Every structure is written in C-alpha cells, then in structure tokens.
PDB file of C-alpha atoms in Angstrom:
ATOM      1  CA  UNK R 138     -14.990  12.802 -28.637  1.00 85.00           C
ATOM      2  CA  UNK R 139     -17.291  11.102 -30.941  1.00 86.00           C
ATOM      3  CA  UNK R 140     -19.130  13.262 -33.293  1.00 89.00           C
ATOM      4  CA  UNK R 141     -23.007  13.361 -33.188  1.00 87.00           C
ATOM      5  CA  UNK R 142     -23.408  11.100 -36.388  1.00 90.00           C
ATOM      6  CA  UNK R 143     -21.125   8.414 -35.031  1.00 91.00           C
ATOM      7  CA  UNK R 144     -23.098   8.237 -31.801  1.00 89.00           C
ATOM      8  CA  UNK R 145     -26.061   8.367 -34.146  1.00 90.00           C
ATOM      9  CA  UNK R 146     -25.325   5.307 -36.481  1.00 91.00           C
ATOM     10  CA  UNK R 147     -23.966   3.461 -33.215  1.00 92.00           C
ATOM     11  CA  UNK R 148     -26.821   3.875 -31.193  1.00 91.00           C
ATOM     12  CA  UNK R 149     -29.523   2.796 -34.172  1.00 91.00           C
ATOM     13  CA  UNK R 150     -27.106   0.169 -35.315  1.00 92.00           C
ATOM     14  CA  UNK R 151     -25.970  -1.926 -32.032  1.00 92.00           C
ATOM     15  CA  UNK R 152     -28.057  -0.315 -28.925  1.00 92.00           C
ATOM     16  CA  UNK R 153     -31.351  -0.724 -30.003  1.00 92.00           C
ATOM     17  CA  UNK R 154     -31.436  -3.937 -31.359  1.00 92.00           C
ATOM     18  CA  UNK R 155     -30.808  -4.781 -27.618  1.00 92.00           C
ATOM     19  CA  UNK R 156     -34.062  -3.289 -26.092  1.00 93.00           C
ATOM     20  CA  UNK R 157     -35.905  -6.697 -26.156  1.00 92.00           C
ATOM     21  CA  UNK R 158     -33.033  -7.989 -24.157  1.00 92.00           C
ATOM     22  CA  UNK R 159     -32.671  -4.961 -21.952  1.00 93.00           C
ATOM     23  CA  UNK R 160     -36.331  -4.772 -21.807  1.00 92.00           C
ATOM     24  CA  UNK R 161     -36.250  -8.575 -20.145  1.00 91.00           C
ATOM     25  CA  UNK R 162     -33.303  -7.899 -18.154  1.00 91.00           C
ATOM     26  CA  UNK R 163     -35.136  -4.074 -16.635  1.00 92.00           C
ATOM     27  CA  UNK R 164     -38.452  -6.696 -16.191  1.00 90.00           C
ATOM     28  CA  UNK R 165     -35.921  -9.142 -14.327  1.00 89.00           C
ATOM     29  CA  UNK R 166     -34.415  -7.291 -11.519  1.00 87.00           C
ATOM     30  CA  UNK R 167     -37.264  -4.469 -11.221  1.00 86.00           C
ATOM     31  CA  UNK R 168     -40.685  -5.382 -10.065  1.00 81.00           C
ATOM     32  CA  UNK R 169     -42.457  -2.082 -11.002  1.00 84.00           C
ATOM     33  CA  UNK R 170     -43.771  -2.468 -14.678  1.00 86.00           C
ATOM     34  CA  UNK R 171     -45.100   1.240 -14.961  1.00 87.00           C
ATOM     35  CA  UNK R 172     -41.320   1.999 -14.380  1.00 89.00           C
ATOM     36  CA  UNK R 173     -39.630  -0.104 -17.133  1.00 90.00           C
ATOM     37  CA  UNK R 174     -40.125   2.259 -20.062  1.00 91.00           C
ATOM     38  CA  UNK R 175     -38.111   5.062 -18.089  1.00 91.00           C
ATOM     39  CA  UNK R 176     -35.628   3.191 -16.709  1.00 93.00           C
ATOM     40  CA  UNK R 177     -34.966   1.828 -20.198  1.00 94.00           C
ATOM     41  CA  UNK R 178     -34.853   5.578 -21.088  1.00 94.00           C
ATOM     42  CA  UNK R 179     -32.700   6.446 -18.492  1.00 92.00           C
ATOM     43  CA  UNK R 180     -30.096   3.565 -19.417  1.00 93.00           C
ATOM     44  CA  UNK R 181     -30.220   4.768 -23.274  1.00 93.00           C
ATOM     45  CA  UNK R 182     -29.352   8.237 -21.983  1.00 92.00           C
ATOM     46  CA  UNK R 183     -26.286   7.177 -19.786  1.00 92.00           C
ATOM     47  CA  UNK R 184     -25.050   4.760 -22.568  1.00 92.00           C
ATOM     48  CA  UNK R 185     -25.217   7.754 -25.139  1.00 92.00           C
ATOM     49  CA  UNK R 186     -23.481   9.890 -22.754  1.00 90.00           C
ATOM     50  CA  UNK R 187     -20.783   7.410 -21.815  1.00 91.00           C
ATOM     51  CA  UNK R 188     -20.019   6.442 -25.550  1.00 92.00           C
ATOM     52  CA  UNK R 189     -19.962  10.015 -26.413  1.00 90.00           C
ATOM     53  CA  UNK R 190     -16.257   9.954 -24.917  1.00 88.00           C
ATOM     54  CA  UNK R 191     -15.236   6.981 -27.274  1.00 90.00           C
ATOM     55  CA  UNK R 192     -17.459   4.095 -28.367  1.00 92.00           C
ATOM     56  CA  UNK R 193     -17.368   0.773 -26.999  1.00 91.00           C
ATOM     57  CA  UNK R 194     -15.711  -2.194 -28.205  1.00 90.00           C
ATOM     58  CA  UNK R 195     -18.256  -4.474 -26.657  1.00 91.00           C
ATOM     59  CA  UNK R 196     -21.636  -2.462 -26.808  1.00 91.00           C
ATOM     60  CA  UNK R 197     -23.657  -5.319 -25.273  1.00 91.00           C
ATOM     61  CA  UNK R 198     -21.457  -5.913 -22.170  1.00 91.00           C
ATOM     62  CA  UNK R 199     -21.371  -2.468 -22.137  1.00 92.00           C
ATOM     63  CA  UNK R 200     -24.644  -1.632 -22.222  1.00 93.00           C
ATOM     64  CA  UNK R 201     -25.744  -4.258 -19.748  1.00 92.00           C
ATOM     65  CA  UNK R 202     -23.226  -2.984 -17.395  1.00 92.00           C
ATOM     66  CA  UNK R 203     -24.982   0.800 -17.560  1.00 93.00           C
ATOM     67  CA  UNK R 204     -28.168  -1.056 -16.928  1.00 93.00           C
ATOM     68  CA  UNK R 205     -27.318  -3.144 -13.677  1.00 91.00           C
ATOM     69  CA  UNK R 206     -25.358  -0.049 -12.204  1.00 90.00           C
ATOM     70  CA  UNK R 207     -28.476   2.307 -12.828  1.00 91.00           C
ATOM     71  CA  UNK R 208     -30.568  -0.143 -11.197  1.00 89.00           C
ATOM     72  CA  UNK R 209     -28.409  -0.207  -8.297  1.00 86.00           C
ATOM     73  CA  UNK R 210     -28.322   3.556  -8.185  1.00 85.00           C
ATOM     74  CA  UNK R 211     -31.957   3.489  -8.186  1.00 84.00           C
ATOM     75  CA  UNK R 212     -32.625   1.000  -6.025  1.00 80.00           C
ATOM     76  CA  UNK R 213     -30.470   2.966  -2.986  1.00 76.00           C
ATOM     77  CA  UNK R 214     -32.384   5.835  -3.751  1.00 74.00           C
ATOM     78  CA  UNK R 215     -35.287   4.702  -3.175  1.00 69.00           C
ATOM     79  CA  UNK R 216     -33.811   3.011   0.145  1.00 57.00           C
ATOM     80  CA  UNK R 217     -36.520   0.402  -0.186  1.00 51.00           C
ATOM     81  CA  UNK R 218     -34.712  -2.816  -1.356  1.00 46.00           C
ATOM     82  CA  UNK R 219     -37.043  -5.826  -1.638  1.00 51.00           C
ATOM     83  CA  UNK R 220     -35.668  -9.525  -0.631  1.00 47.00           C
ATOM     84  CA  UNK R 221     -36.686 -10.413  -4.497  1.00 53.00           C
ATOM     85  CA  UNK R 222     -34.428  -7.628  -5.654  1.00 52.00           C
ATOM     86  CA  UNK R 223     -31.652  -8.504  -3.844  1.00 52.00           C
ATOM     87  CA  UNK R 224     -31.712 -12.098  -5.160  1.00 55.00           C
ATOM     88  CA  UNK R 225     -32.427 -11.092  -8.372  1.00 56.00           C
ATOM     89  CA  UNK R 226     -29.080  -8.575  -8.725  1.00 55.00           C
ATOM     90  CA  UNK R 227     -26.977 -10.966  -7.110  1.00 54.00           C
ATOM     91  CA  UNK R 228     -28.371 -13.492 -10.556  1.00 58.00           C
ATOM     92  CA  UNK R 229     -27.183 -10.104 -12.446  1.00 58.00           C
ATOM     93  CA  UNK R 230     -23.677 -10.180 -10.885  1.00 55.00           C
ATOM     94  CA  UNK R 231     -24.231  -6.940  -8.772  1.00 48.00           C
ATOM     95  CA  UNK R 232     -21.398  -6.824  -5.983  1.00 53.00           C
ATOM     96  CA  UNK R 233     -23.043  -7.343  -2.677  1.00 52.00           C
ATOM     97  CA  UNK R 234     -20.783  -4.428  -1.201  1.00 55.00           C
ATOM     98  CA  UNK R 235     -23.156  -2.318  -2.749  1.00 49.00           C
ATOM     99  CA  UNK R 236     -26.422  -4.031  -0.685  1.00 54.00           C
ATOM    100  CA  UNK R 237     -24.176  -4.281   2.199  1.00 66.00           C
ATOM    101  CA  UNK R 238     -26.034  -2.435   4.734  1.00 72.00           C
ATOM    102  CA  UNK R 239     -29.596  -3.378   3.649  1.00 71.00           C
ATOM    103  CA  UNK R 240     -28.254  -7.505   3.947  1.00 71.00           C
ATOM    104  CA  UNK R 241     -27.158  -6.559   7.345  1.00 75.00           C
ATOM    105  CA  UNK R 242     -30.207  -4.443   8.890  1.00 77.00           C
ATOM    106  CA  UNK R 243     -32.403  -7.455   7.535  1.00 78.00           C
ATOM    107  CA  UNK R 244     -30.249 -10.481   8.970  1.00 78.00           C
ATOM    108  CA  UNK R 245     -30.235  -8.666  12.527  1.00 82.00           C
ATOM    109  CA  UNK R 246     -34.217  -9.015  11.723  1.00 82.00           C
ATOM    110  CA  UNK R 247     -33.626 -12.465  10.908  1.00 83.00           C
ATOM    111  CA  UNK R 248     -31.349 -13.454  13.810  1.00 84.00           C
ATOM    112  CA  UNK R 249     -33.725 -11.439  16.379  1.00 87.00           C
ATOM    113  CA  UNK R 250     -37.082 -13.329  15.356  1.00 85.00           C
ATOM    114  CA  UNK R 251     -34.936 -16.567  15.618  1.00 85.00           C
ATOM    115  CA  UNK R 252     -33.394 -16.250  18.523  1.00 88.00           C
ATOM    116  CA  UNK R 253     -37.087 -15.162  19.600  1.00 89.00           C
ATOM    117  CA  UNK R 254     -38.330 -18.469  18.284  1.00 88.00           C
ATOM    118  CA  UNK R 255     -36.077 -20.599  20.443  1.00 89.00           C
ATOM    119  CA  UNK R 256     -36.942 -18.861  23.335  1.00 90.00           C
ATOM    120  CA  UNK R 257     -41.008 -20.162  22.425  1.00 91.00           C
ATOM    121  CA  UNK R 258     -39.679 -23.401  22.637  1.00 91.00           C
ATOM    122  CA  UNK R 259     -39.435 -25.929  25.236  1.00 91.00           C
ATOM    123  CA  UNK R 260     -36.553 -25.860  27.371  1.00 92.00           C
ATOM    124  CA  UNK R 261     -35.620 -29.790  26.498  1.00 92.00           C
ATOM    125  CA  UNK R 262     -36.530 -28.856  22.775  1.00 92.00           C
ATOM    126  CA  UNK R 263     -34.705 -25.650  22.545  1.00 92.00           C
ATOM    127  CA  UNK R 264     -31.569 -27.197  23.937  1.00 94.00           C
ATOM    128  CA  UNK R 265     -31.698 -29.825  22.005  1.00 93.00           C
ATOM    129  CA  UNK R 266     -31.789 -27.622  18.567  1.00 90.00           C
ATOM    130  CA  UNK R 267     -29.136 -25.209  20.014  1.00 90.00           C
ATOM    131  CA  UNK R 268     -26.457 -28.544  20.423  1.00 92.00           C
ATOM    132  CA  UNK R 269     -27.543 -30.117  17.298  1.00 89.00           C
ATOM    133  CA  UNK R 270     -27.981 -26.383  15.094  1.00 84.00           C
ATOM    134  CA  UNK R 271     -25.402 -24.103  16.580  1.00 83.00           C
ATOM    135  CA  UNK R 272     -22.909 -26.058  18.193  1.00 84.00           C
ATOM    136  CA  UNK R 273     -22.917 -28.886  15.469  1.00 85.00           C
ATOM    137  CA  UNK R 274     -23.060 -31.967  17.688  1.00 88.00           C
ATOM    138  CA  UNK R 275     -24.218 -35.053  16.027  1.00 90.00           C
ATOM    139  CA  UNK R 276     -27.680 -36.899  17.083  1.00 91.00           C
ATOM    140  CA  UNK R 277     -25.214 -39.404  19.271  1.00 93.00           C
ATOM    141  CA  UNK R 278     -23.347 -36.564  20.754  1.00 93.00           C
ATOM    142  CA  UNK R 279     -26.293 -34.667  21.895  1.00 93.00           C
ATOM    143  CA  UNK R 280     -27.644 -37.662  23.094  1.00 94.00           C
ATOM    144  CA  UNK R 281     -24.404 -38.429  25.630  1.00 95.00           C
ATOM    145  CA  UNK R 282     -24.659 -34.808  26.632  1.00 93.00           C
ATOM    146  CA  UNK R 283     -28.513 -35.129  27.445  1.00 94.00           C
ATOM    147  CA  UNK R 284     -28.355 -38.232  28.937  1.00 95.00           C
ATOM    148  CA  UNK R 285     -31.524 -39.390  26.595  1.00 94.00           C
ATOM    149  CA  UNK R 286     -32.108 -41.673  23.547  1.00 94.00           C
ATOM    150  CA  UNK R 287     -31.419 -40.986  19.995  1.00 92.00           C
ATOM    151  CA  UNK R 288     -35.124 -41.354  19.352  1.00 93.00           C
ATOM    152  CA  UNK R 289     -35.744 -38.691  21.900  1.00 93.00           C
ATOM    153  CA  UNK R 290     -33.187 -35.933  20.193  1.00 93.00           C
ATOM    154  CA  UNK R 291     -34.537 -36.996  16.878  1.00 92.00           C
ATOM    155  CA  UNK R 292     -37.764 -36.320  18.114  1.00 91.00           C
ATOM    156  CA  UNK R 293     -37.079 -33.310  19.878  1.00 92.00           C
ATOM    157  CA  UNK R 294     -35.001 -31.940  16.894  1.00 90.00           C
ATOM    158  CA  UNK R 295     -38.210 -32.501  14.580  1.00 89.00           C
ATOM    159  CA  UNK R 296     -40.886 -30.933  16.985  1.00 90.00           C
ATOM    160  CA  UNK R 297     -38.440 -28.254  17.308  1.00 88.00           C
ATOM    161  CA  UNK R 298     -37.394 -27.226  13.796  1.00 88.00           C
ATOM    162  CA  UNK R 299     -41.006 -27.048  12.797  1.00 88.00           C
ATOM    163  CA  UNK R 300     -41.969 -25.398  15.322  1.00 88.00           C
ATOM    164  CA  UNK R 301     -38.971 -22.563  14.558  1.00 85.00           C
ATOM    165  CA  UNK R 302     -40.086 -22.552  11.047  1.00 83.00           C
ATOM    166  CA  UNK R 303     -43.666 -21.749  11.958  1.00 84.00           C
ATOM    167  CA  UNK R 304     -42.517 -18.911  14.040  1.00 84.00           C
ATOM    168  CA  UNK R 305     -40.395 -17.822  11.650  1.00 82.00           C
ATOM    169  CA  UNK R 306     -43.167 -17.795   8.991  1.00 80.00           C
ATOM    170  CA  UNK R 307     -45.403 -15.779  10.916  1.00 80.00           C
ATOM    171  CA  UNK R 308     -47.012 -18.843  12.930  1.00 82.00           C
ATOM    172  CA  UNK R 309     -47.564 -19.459  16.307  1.00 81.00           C
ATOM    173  CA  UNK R 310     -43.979 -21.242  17.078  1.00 79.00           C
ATOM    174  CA  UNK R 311     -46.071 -23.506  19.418  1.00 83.00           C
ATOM    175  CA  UNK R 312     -44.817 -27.313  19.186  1.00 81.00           C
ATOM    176  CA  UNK R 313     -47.419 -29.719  17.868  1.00 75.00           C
ATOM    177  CA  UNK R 314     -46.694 -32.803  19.527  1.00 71.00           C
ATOM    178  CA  UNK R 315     -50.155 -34.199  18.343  1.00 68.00           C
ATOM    179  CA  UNK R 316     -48.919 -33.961  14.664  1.00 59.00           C
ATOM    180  CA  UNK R 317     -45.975 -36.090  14.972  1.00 55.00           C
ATOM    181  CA  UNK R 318     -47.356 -38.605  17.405  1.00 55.00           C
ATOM    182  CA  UNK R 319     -49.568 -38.987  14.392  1.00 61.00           C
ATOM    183  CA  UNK R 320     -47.649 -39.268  11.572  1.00 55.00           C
ATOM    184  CA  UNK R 321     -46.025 -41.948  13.618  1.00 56.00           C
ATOM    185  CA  UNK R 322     -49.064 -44.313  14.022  1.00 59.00           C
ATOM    186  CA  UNK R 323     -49.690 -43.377  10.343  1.00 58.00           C
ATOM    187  CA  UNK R 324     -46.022 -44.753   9.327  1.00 57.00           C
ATOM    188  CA  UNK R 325     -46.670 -48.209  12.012  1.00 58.00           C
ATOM    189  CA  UNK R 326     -49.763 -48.979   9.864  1.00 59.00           C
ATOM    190  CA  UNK R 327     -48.777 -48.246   6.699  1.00 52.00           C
TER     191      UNK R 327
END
C-alpha cells in the first residue's frame, strides 16, 4: 500500500504532465467534447486508485491503458457505439472481443441492405456481380459461363457496382445506363 504522499508526489510528478496527451487521446476516440473534462477526471481517479496498491513502473503505458479501458467501459454503457468510435479504438489497440456484438448487429445491417441491393438490380447485372463478387470468377470465366463477351461482363460489372454503391449510400440503386454509354463517347473523342 502506498502511502498518501507517495501517491501524492507520483501523481503531480509523472500523471499530470500527461494530460495534454491524455487530453488528445480522450478528444481521439470520444466525439463528445462537453464530456472530455470528466472522463479525464474519471481516468485520474482510477489511475490513483490502481497505483494506490503499488505504483507503476511504466506510468504512461499505464495510464493510457486506464484510459482506453474506461472508454470502453463507457462506451458499452451507453450501448450506443458509433462506426467512428469503433475505428477509432481499434487505432487505440482496443480488442475487438470487446465490440463484438455491436460489429455483428451492424454487419447483419450491412449484409441485409446488400443483399437488398442486388435484388434492385437487373437479373443479367446481378448475376453477373454475384459470379464475379462472391464466387470469384474472373471476367473470362464469367464470360464462358454467360455465354457473352468480356465487354458485356465488364460492362455489366460497372453498371452494377455503382449501382450497389448508390443503394448502399442511401441512393436509388437504379442502374444508369445513360451515364456510362456516355462516358464512353466521351473516352472515343477524347
């Protein structure tokens, strides 16, 4: 146990010449600036009571390491985990095992408005980006299988990609044939 002026001359000495670094790393992986102040409180508080059992030979590391795990903690409790967190505590090292369930609910989400997407397209289209996207055939391969030119998959693969990323972007989904017949005669005359 590490008596009171210890802890003192520890925390004054190495802690808080971190809190423009631990500032920056709260600011980092929490998008609520109101909360930063507390959280940095709240990370103080768990260091000091953590160091009051023996003091740390690596304050920094050790310090960090109460900060990502509060933020963690935090962020479960408030069962509301942003996509920009989640990339921003795997940057921190986090281990995804503790985001596990919030990945999965959202890739379900993910895989549902795809697979919703395809079904938009046109059959030709949407059976040419299921061969080429999720079975992994080649342009020539798909083409054998079709029974149609390269041109025609390549085509087909373009019209149909875009039109996936539209839909999954919050767009129509609708193929735009127009569009690439245009950017063709473009290309000729250029």
């Amino acid at each position: 146990m590490v008596n009171d002026a210890t802890l003192r001359d520890w925390f004054c000495g190495e802690v808080l010449p971190l809190e423009p670094s631990l500032t920056s790393f709260i600011r980092r992986n929490w998008r609520e600036e109101a909360d930063v102040a507390d959280l940095r409180q709240d990370i103080y508080e768990r260091a000091l009571a953590g160091a009051r059992e023996g003091l740390p030979q690596h304050t920094g590391a050790f310090v960090f390491t109460v900060a990502r795990n509060h933020l963690i903690n935090c962020a479960k409790r408030a069962q509301i985990v942003s996509f920009q967190l989640v990339a921003d505590l795997e940057e921190a090292g986090v281990p995804m095992d503790a985001l596990a369930p919030e990945r999965q609910l959202q890739a379900r989400d993910e895989l549902r408005r795809a697979q919703a997407g395809l079904d938009r397209l046109p059959p030709r289209c949407r059976e040419v980006v299921r061969l080429r996207k999720l079975e992994g055939l080649s342009t020539r391969e798909v083409s054998d299988r079709l029974g149609v030119g390269i041109d025609t998959v390549e085509k087909q693969m373009t019209l149909g990609m875009r039109a996936l990323a539209d839909f999954m972007l919050g767009g129509t989904g609708k193929v735009d044939r127009a569009s690439l017949a245009e950017r063709s005669s473009r290309k000729r005359g250029a």
